[in-house]
Amino acid sequence: MDIDKRKRELVKEFSPALENYSLKTKIWIGCLVAIILVGFYAFLVQLINGHIVTGMRDNVVWGIYIINFIFFVGISYSGAFISGILHFFKTPWKNSVSRIVELITVLSLIIGPIFILLCIGRLDRLHYLFLYPRIQSPITWDIIAIMTDLVGCFIYLYLTFIPDFAILRDNKELKVAKWQKKAYRILALNYQDTTEQRERLHKITRTMSVMIIVLAIVAYTVLAWIFSLTLQPGWNSTIFAPYFIIAGLYSGVGVIIISMYAIRKYFHLERYIRKVHFIAAGIVLLVMSLLFGYFTFSEYFARWFSHKENDVHLLDTLFNRYFWEFIFANYIGVLVPIVILFFKKFRTIKSITFAAIIAVLGLWLNRFLIVVPTLETPYLPIQDTRAEFVNYSATWVEYSLSLTGIAAFCLLFTLLIKFVPIIPMSGIIDYERDQKKYNKRQPKKAVK
């Protein structure tokens, strides 16, 4: 196989996505920028007037900001875990989805912590978290874990990009801006795709894949401890750490499936992102839905069966004020994906994507039901409190900033896949090189 020729063919195949911005792409980017600008205005309103413009009050000190934080960090954990597993075990079809997973991981880790900043009332005191940290506080360890995880995932993502930067750097026919060519040259780090460099890079990347799996588990476990190490009814649970990890995998796999469908449809990548990838991801989603359903049932059944006064009050709040949200999150959001994915004849690309959408929406609502009803049912209730100070209702400011986070995630994802191909070219070449070596090692059949 002529490697140089194959590289030129791949660059020619993927170059239209890098060189041109179609009308649809420009409209898409324009809409995302418009949403971000509205969110920036909402942020200014909150910054000037304070948290009174939100639905958060003395009882419900956390709202959808913290829910979005948990949700995005869960997606990043799932992406890190899946990406690490795919690379460590050298899964044959990882080349088609690995970059999608890696980008989702890093961008979720960037967007998620921003919602914590929106939840803090005194941003001018933010630096105290670093100057005077309380080492016994799980919040301090959560900051350390997330920052370490972000650095590790960023290094891992960059390592996987280096071979493609080198391919784009060496291609003279690629028609991109001068600054982009210069960026390829700098970011490639003089990588020449020699056997020694290739083996060294594979070894480092495989080591990093193990590290980010461990970092992701630690980061999300510490996040779960922020809730479970309190006496608050609904949070004081010994299964929260594994429960959060399973929930993170559940939502992450769902987001990956949705992203695969959108990218496959928009860039016409049916040749690379095939039905077998959706079926494999759907089976993983099925397993996660079963585990998530089991943990959810165990959590609520234990509270219902205990008949503790505080738990009874919490369940009353759930069933009276949030009945339909409870039904969607814990029944529709779990049972619908199971029914669709359990039967083989239902496992089409569209149905698997639909199941993923239902799973993601249900998981977000599940995070909502963990945070808000619990805070509306305090362990030590404040007497003679007005109803509007007890019950939480998000305002347009919170919804605007939540949509801004999603828009920023989509915008960064769009810009990154306009900078480097969404399908790793180096991965395709490595796979074809390995296949060629494998075929050479096979004994030739005797001719009769």
Short mmCIF file of C-alpha atoms in Angstrom, two decimals:
data_model
loop_
_atom_site.label_atom_id
_atom_site.label_comp_id
_atom_site.label_asym_id
_atom_site.label_seq_id
_atom_site.Cartn_x
_atom_site.Cartn_y
_atom_site.Cartn_z
CA MET A 1 0.00 0.00 0.00
CA ASP A 2 1.35 3.40 -1.01
CA ILE A 3 0.93 5.36 2.25
CA ASP A 4 1.54 8.79 0.73
CA LYS A 5 -0.99 8.15 -2.02
CA ARG A 6 -3.53 6.93 0.49
CA LYS A 7 -3.03 10.06 2.61
CA ARG A 8 -3.68 12.28 -0.40
CA GLU A 9 -6.85 10.33 -1.18
CA LEU A 10 -8.15 10.76 2.35
CA VAL A 11 -7.37 14.48 2.43
CA LYS A 12 -9.16 14.89 -0.90
CA GLU A 13 -12.17 13.02 0.51
CA PHE A 14 -12.44 15.06 3.71
CA SER A 15 -11.14 18.42 2.45
CA PRO A 16 -14.57 19.81 1.38
CA ALA A 17 -15.66 19.81 5.03
CA LEU A 18 -12.49 21.75 5.97
CA GLU A 19 -12.26 24.17 3.05
CA ASN A 20 -15.83 25.38 2.57
CA TYR A 21 -18.60 26.76 4.77
CA SER A 22 -21.90 25.87 3.15
CA LEU A 23 -24.99 28.05 3.48
CA LYS A 24 -26.51 25.57 5.94
CA THR A 25 -23.37 25.69 8.08
CA LYS A 26 -23.37 29.50 8.10
CA ILE A 27 -27.04 29.61 9.11
CA TRP A 28 -26.38 27.01 11.81
CA ILE A 29 -23.43 28.98 13.21
CA GLY A 30 -25.45 32.22 13.02
CA CYS A 31 -28.30 30.70 15.05
CA LEU A 32 -25.87 29.40 17.68
CA VAL A 33 -24.19 32.80 17.96
CA ALA A 34 -27.59 34.48 18.34
CA ILE A 35 -28.51 32.14 21.22
CA ILE A 36 -25.15 32.83 22.87
CA LEU A 37 -25.68 36.59 22.58
CA VAL A 38 -29.10 36.30 24.26
CA GLY A 39 -27.45 34.24 26.98
CA PHE A 40 -24.76 36.88 27.42
CA TYR A 41 -27.50 39.47 27.96
CA ALA A 42 -29.15 37.18 30.52
CA PHE A 43 -25.80 36.82 32.29
CA LEU A 44 -25.44 40.61 32.49
CA VAL A 45 -28.96 40.86 33.95
CA GLN A 46 -28.05 38.27 36.60
CA LEU A 47 -24.68 39.88 37.31
CA ILE A 48 -26.19 43.35 37.80
CA ASN A 49 -29.36 42.40 39.70
CA GLY A 50 -28.13 39.30 41.51
CA HIS A 51 -29.71 35.87 41.90
CA ILE A 52 -33.10 37.44 42.60
CA VAL A 53 -33.71 37.22 38.83
CA THR A 54 -33.44 33.43 39.08
CA GLY A 55 -35.79 30.98 40.77
CA MET A 56 -33.22 30.10 43.47
CA ARG A 57 -34.10 31.16 47.02
CA ASP A 58 -33.18 30.32 50.64
CA ASN A 59 -34.48 26.76 50.43
CA VAL A 60 -33.67 25.87 46.82
CA VAL A 61 -30.15 27.28 46.60
CA TRP A 62 -29.43 25.10 43.56
CA GLY A 63 -31.49 25.06 40.39
CA ILE A 64 -31.06 24.00 36.78
CA TYR A 65 -27.52 25.41 36.79
CA ILE A 66 -26.29 22.62 39.04
CA ILE A 67 -28.42 20.11 37.13
CA ASN A 68 -26.73 21.14 33.87
CA PHE A 69 -23.34 20.88 35.58
CA ILE A 70 -24.03 17.31 36.72
CA PHE A 71 -25.42 16.43 33.29
CA PHE A 72 -22.44 17.77 31.29
CA VAL A 73 -19.86 16.27 33.64
CA GLY A 74 -21.68 12.93 33.34
CA ILE A 75 -21.45 13.12 29.55
CA SER A 76 -17.73 13.90 29.78
CA TYR A 77 -17.18 10.97 32.14
CA SER A 78 -19.00 8.64 29.78
CA GLY A 79 -17.03 9.90 26.78
CA ALA A 80 -13.71 9.51 28.59
CA PHE A 81 -14.59 5.99 29.71
CA ILE A 82 -15.81 4.84 26.28
CA SER A 83 -12.94 6.50 24.40
CA GLY A 84 -10.39 4.95 26.74
CA ILE A 85 -11.93 1.49 26.38
CA LEU A 86 -12.06 1.73 22.57
CA HIS A 87 -8.43 2.77 22.31
CA PHE A 88 -7.02 0.44 24.98
CA PHE A 89 -8.60 -2.68 23.48
CA LYS A 90 -7.98 -1.51 19.89
CA THR A 91 -11.60 -2.02 18.87
CA PRO A 92 -11.67 -2.43 15.05
CA TRP A 93 -14.49 0.06 14.41
CA LYS A 94 -13.26 2.70 16.85
CA ASN A 95 -11.94 4.88 13.99
CA SER A 96 -15.48 5.80 12.95
CA VAL A 97 -16.63 7.12 16.33
CA SER A 98 -13.51 7.76 18.43
CA ARG A 99 -13.10 11.42 17.48
CA ILE A 100 -16.78 12.16 18.06
CA VAL A 101 -16.47 10.65 21.54
CA GLU A 102 -13.22 12.49 22.32
CA LEU A 103 -14.61 15.89 21.29
CA ILE A 104 -17.76 15.34 23.33
CA THR A 105 -15.62 14.47 26.35
CA VAL A 106 -13.44 17.59 26.29
CA LEU A 107 -16.19 20.06 25.35
CA SER A 108 -18.51 18.74 28.07
CA LEU A 109 -15.75 19.22 30.63
CA ILE A 110 -15.28 22.80 29.44
CA ILE A 111 -18.98 23.76 29.38
CA GLY A 112 -20.10 21.92 32.55
CA PRO A 113 -18.06 23.79 35.20
CA ILE A 114 -19.23 27.15 33.77
CA PHE A 115 -22.67 26.43 35.21
CA ILE A 116 -21.11 26.27 38.67
CA LEU A 117 -19.84 29.82 38.17
CA LEU A 118 -23.36 30.91 37.25
CA CYS A 119 -24.61 29.37 40.49
CA ILE A 120 -22.12 31.25 42.69
CA GLY A 121 -23.48 34.48 44.12
CA ARG A 122 -20.14 36.18 44.76
CA LEU A 123 -17.83 35.59 41.82
CA ASP A 124 -15.45 38.17 43.26
CA ARG A 125 -14.65 35.62 46.00
CA LEU A 126 -14.07 32.72 43.64
CA HIS A 127 -10.31 32.80 44.14
CA TYR A 128 -10.82 31.94 47.83
CA LEU A 129 -11.58 28.37 46.73
CA PHE A 130 -7.95 28.10 45.64
CA LEU A 131 -6.33 30.31 48.28
CA TYR A 132 -8.13 28.86 51.31
CA PRO A 133 -9.46 25.42 50.36
CA ARG A 134 -10.94 23.16 53.02
CA ILE A 135 -9.23 19.85 52.41
CA GLN A 136 -12.02 17.98 54.25
CA SER A 137 -14.66 19.38 51.88
CA PRO A 138 -15.81 17.20 48.94
CA ILE A 139 -16.28 20.43 46.94
CA THR A 140 -12.52 21.07 47.11
CA TRP A 141 -11.79 17.55 45.93
CA ASP A 142 -14.39 17.92 43.19
CA ILE A 143 -12.57 21.00 41.85
CA ILE A 144 -9.24 19.15 41.94
CA ALA A 145 -10.73 16.06 40.26
CA ILE A 146 -12.46 17.99 37.47
CA MET A 147 -9.41 20.15 36.71
CA THR A 148 -7.15 17.08 36.62
CA ASP A 149 -9.64 15.22 34.44
CA LEU A 150 -9.85 18.19 32.04
CA VAL A 151 -6.06 18.37 31.65
CA GLY A 152 -5.81 14.60 31.13
CA CYS A 153 -8.61 14.51 28.53
CA PHE A 154 -7.18 17.51 26.68
CA ILE A 155 -3.73 15.85 26.44
CA TYR A 156 -5.34 12.61 25.27
CA LEU A 157 -7.38 14.46 22.61
CA TYR A 158 -4.30 16.31 21.38
CA LEU A 159 -2.28 13.09 21.11
CA THR A 160 -4.94 11.56 18.88
CA PHE A 161 -4.90 14.71 16.70
CA ILE A 162 -1.14 14.81 16.03
CA PRO A 163 -1.02 12.27 13.13
CA ASP A 164 -3.89 14.04 11.34
CA PHE A 165 -2.21 17.43 11.84
CA ALA A 166 0.87 15.97 10.16
CA ILE A 167 -1.16 14.62 7.21
CA LEU A 168 -2.86 17.99 6.71
CA ARG A 169 0.46 19.81 7.08
CA ASP A 170 2.12 17.76 4.33
CA ASN A 171 -0.71 18.08 1.82
CA LYS A 172 -0.03 20.91 -0.64
CA GLU A 173 -3.41 20.71 -2.36
CA LEU A 174 -5.44 21.56 0.74
CA LYS A 175 -7.04 24.98 0.23
CA VAL A 176 -7.35 26.48 3.69
CA ALA A 177 -6.31 29.79 5.24
CA LYS A 178 -2.62 30.50 5.87
CA TRP A 179 -3.13 30.67 9.63
CA GLN A 180 -4.72 27.22 9.49
CA LYS A 181 -1.76 25.74 7.60
CA LYS A 182 0.61 27.36 10.08
CA ALA A 183 -1.43 25.90 12.94
CA TYR A 184 -1.17 22.42 11.40
CA ARG A 185 2.60 22.81 11.15
CA ILE A 186 2.99 23.93 14.77
CA LEU A 187 0.56 21.42 16.26
CA ALA A 188 2.05 18.47 14.35
CA LEU A 189 5.25 18.79 16.45
CA ASN A 190 7.45 17.62 13.55
CA TYR A 191 5.66 14.27 13.46
CA GLN A 192 6.89 12.32 10.38
CA ASP A 193 4.97 9.06 10.81
CA THR A 194 8.10 6.96 11.15
CA THR A 195 7.81 3.51 12.72
CA GLU A 196 9.55 4.67 15.88
CA GLN A 197 7.37 7.77 16.25
CA ARG A 198 4.22 5.81 15.52
CA GLU A 199 4.97 3.14 18.12
CA ARG A 200 5.93 5.73 20.71
CA LEU A 201 2.75 7.73 20.11
CA HIS A 202 0.59 4.60 20.31
CA LYS A 203 2.23 3.63 23.59
CA ILE A 204 1.73 7.08 25.13
CA THR A 205 -1.86 7.29 23.91
CA ARG A 206 -2.66 3.83 25.30
CA THR A 207 -1.22 4.84 28.66
CA MET A 208 -3.28 8.02 28.64
CA SER A 209 -6.42 6.04 27.77
CA VAL A 210 -6.05 4.10 31.03
CA MET A 211 -5.40 7.29 33.01
CA ILE A 212 -8.49 9.11 31.74
CA ILE A 213 -10.69 6.12 32.60
CA VAL A 214 -9.44 6.27 36.20
CA LEU A 215 -9.69 10.08 36.32
CA ALA A 216 -13.24 10.03 35.00
CA ILE A 217 -14.39 7.49 37.61
CA VAL A 218 -12.73 9.47 40.41
CA ALA A 219 -14.17 12.81 39.21
CA TYR A 220 -17.76 11.60 39.01
CA THR A 221 -17.49 9.64 42.26
CA VAL A 222 -16.33 12.76 44.12
CA LEU A 223 -19.22 14.69 42.55
CA ALA A 224 -21.65 12.08 43.90
CA TRP A 225 -20.10 12.43 47.36
CA ILE A 226 -21.04 16.12 47.45
CA PHE A 227 -24.63 14.91 47.68
CA SER A 228 -24.36 11.61 49.56
CA LEU A 229 -22.17 12.91 52.41
CA THR A 230 -24.98 15.14 53.69
CA LEU A 231 -27.93 14.35 55.97
CA GLN A 232 -30.37 15.78 53.44
CA PRO A 233 -33.25 13.36 52.67
CA GLY A 234 -32.95 12.15 49.10
CA TRP A 235 -29.17 12.60 49.03
CA ASN A 236 -27.91 10.64 52.03
CA SER A 237 -27.45 7.38 50.15
CA THR A 238 -24.64 4.83 50.00
CA ILE A 239 -25.28 3.95 46.35
CA PHE A 240 -24.96 7.46 44.92
CA ALA A 241 -21.42 6.98 43.59
CA PRO A 242 -22.17 3.91 41.40
CA TYR A 243 -25.63 5.37 40.66
CA PHE A 244 -24.05 8.55 39.27
CA ILE A 245 -21.49 6.58 37.26
CA ILE A 246 -24.19 4.43 35.61
CA ALA A 247 -26.31 7.54 34.98
CA GLY A 248 -23.31 9.29 33.40
CA LEU A 249 -22.72 6.35 31.07
CA TYR A 250 -26.42 6.22 30.25
CA SER A 251 -26.63 9.88 29.24
CA GLY A 252 -23.22 9.86 27.55
CA VAL A 253 -24.01 6.93 25.28
CA GLY A 254 -27.29 8.62 24.36
CA VAL A 255 -25.55 11.88 23.40
CA ILE A 256 -22.95 9.94 21.39
CA ILE A 257 -25.68 8.15 19.41
CA ILE A 258 -27.47 11.44 18.70
CA SER A 259 -24.18 13.03 17.58
CA MET A 260 -23.38 10.05 15.35
CA TYR A 261 -26.76 10.35 13.65
CA ALA A 262 -26.47 14.11 13.09
CA ILE A 263 -22.88 13.94 11.77
CA ARG A 264 -23.63 10.94 9.57
CA LYS A 265 -26.66 12.69 8.10
CA TYR A 266 -25.06 16.10 7.56
CA PHE A 267 -21.66 15.02 6.20
CA HIS A 268 -22.96 11.92 4.34
CA LEU A 269 -20.61 9.57 6.19
CA GLU A 270 -22.69 6.43 5.67
CA ARG A 271 -19.51 4.69 4.49
CA TYR A 272 -17.81 5.16 7.86
CA ILE A 273 -20.60 5.46 10.43
CA ARG A 274 -22.61 2.36 9.61
CA LYS A 275 -25.59 0.58 11.05
CA VAL A 276 -23.32 -1.80 12.97
CA HIS A 277 -22.02 1.15 15.00
CA PHE A 278 -25.55 2.17 15.96
CA ILE A 279 -26.46 -1.40 16.89
CA ALA A 280 -23.34 -1.73 19.08
CA ALA A 281 -24.04 1.62 20.76
CA GLY A 282 -27.71 0.65 21.13
CA ILE A 283 -26.80 -2.56 22.95
CA VAL A 284 -24.57 -0.59 25.32
CA LEU A 285 -27.46 1.83 25.87
CA LEU A 286 -29.76 -1.13 26.57
CA VAL A 287 -27.39 -2.49 29.23
CA MET A 288 -27.04 0.96 30.79
CA SER A 289 -30.83 1.46 30.81
CA LEU A 290 -31.29 -1.84 32.65
CA LEU A 291 -28.64 -0.93 35.23
CA PHE A 292 -29.95 2.60 35.59
CA GLY A 293 -33.50 1.33 36.03
CA TYR A 294 -32.32 -1.11 38.71
CA PHE A 295 -30.47 1.60 40.67
CA THR A 296 -33.41 3.99 40.37
CA PHE A 297 -35.86 1.36 41.61
CA SER A 298 -33.57 0.45 44.52
CA GLU A 299 -33.18 4.10 45.53
CA TYR A 300 -36.89 4.96 45.54
CA PHE A 301 -38.06 1.60 46.92
CA ALA A 302 -35.69 1.88 49.89
CA ARG A 303 -37.05 5.33 50.73
CA TRP A 304 -40.67 4.24 50.34
CA PHE A 305 -40.22 1.06 52.39
CA SER A 306 -38.33 2.76 55.24
CA HIS A 307 -41.36 4.90 56.22
CA LYS A 308 -39.05 7.54 57.70
CA GLU A 309 -40.87 10.82 58.17
CA ASN A 310 -38.42 12.86 56.09
CA ASP A 311 -38.42 10.32 53.26
CA VAL A 312 -42.22 10.26 53.26
CA HIS A 313 -42.32 14.06 52.93
CA LEU A 314 -39.86 13.87 50.03
CA LEU A 315 -41.93 11.21 48.23
CA ASP A 316 -45.07 13.29 48.78
CA THR A 317 -43.36 16.24 47.11
CA LEU A 318 -42.29 14.04 44.20
CA PHE A 319 -45.70 12.46 43.62
CA ASN A 320 -47.77 15.61 44.17
CA ARG A 321 -45.74 18.44 42.66
CA TYR A 322 -43.59 16.55 40.15
CA PHE A 323 -45.75 13.55 39.24
CA TRP A 324 -45.45 13.78 35.44
CA GLU A 325 -41.75 14.61 35.60
CA PHE A 326 -41.31 11.54 37.80
CA ILE A 327 -43.24 9.35 35.34
CA PHE A 328 -41.21 10.56 32.35
CA ALA A 329 -37.83 10.36 34.07
CA ASN A 330 -38.20 6.97 35.74
CA TYR A 331 -40.68 5.13 33.54
CA ILE A 332 -40.75 6.51 30.00
CA GLY A 333 -37.06 7.48 30.08
CA VAL A 334 -36.09 3.92 31.06
CA LEU A 335 -38.76 1.57 29.71
CA VAL A 336 -39.07 3.06 26.20
CA PRO A 337 -35.35 2.60 25.38
CA ILE A 338 -35.49 -0.94 26.82
CA VAL A 339 -38.50 -1.90 24.68
CA ILE A 340 -36.99 -0.41 21.52
CA LEU A 341 -33.51 -1.84 21.98
CA PHE A 342 -34.42 -5.24 23.43
CA PHE A 343 -36.08 -6.52 20.25
CA LYS A 344 -33.76 -7.00 17.30
CA LYS A 345 -36.33 -6.00 14.67
CA PHE A 346 -36.68 -2.55 16.29
CA ARG A 347 -32.94 -1.81 16.11
CA THR A 348 -32.90 0.52 13.14
CA ILE A 349 -30.76 3.66 13.00
CA LYS A 350 -33.74 5.97 13.49
CA SER A 351 -35.31 3.96 16.31
CA ILE A 352 -31.99 3.68 18.17
CA THR A 353 -31.54 7.45 17.84
CA PHE A 354 -35.10 8.03 19.09
CA ALA A 355 -34.40 5.78 22.09
CA ALA A 356 -31.25 7.80 22.78
CA ILE A 357 -33.20 11.08 22.73
CA ILE A 358 -35.77 9.70 25.19
CA ALA A 359 -32.95 8.40 27.43
CA VAL A 360 -31.14 11.76 27.49
CA LEU A 361 -34.31 13.74 28.27
CA GLY A 362 -35.29 11.27 30.96
CA LEU A 363 -31.84 11.39 32.52
CA TRP A 364 -31.86 15.20 32.65
CA LEU A 365 -35.24 15.13 34.39
CA ASN A 366 -33.91 12.49 36.78
CA ARG A 367 -31.09 14.87 37.77
CA PHE A 368 -33.75 17.57 38.25
CA LEU A 369 -35.75 15.31 40.57
CA ILE A 370 -32.66 14.55 42.63
CA VAL A 371 -31.81 18.21 43.19
CA VAL A 372 -34.97 20.35 43.34
CA PRO A 373 -37.59 18.29 45.26
CA THR A 374 -34.95 17.42 47.86
CA LEU A 375 -34.17 21.09 48.47
CA GLU A 376 -37.90 21.85 48.61
CA THR A 377 -38.12 19.28 51.43
CA PRO A 378 -35.36 20.45 53.80
CA TYR A 379 -34.07 18.40 56.71
CA LEU A 380 -34.60 21.42 58.99
CA PRO A 381 -37.51 23.39 57.47
CA ILE A 382 -37.63 27.15 57.90
CA GLN A 383 -40.85 28.17 59.65
CA ASP A 384 -43.37 30.63 58.19
CA THR A 385 -41.64 30.77 54.81
CA ARG A 386 -43.57 32.11 51.83
CA ALA A 387 -44.51 29.50 49.24
CA GLU A 388 -42.59 31.28 46.48
CA PHE A 389 -39.46 31.01 48.64
CA VAL A 390 -39.92 27.27 49.16
CA ASN A 391 -40.98 26.11 45.70
CA TYR A 392 -38.60 26.46 42.79
CA SER A 393 -39.53 27.71 39.34
CA ALA A 394 -36.78 28.52 36.83
CA THR A 395 -36.90 31.93 35.14
CA TRP A 396 -36.09 32.99 31.58
CA VAL A 397 -32.58 33.92 32.73
CA GLU A 398 -31.84 30.35 33.77
CA TYR A 399 -33.38 28.86 30.65
CA SER A 400 -31.47 31.32 28.43
CA LEU A 401 -28.14 30.49 30.04
CA SER A 402 -28.90 26.77 29.85
CA LEU A 403 -29.59 27.02 26.11
CA THR A 404 -26.43 29.12 25.81
CA GLY A 405 -24.40 26.27 27.28
CA ILE A 406 -25.85 23.84 24.74
CA ALA A 407 -25.30 26.35 21.92
CA ALA A 408 -21.69 26.95 22.99
CA PHE A 409 -21.10 23.18 23.04
CA CYS A 410 -22.53 22.81 19.51
CA LEU A 411 -20.61 25.85 18.22
CA LEU A 412 -17.26 24.63 19.52
CA PHE A 413 -17.97 21.16 18.14
CA THR A 414 -18.83 22.63 14.72
CA LEU A 415 -15.71 24.78 14.59
CA LEU A 416 -13.45 21.90 15.63
CA ILE A 417 -14.74 19.56 12.94
CA LYS A 418 -14.13 22.36 10.44
CA PHE A 419 -10.51 22.39 11.60
CA VAL A 420 -9.75 18.65 11.61
CA PRO A 421 -11.70 15.76 9.98
CA ILE A 422 -14.31 14.13 12.19
CA ILE A 423 -13.12 10.72 10.98
CA PRO A 424 -9.43 10.17 11.97
CA MET A 425 -7.47 9.74 8.74
CA SER A 426 -4.51 8.27 10.62
CA GLY A 427 -6.81 5.68 12.17
CA ILE A 428 -8.00 4.55 8.75
CA ILE A 429 -4.41 4.22 7.53
CA ASP A 430 -3.33 2.32 10.65
CA TYR A 431 -6.25 -0.07 10.26
CA GLU A 432 -5.45 -0.72 6.59
CA ARG A 433 -1.77 -1.17 7.45
CA ASP A 434 -2.63 -3.71 10.16
CA GLN A 435 -4.97 -5.55 7.80
CA LYS A 436 -2.22 -5.80 5.22
CA LYS A 437 0.20 -7.25 7.79
CA TYR A 438 -2.45 -9.69 8.96
CA ASN A 439 -3.15 -10.91 5.40
CA LYS A 440 0.56 -11.46 4.81
CA ARG A 441 0.82 -13.65 7.90
CA GLN A 442 -2.06 -15.88 6.76
CA PRO A 443 -0.94 -19.16 5.09
CA LYS A 444 -1.81 -19.42 1.43
CA LYS A 445 -4.38 -22.04 0.50
CA ALA A 446 -3.05 -24.96 -1.47
CA VAL A 447 -4.26 -25.11 -5.05
CA LYS A 448 -5.85 -28.44 -5.92
#
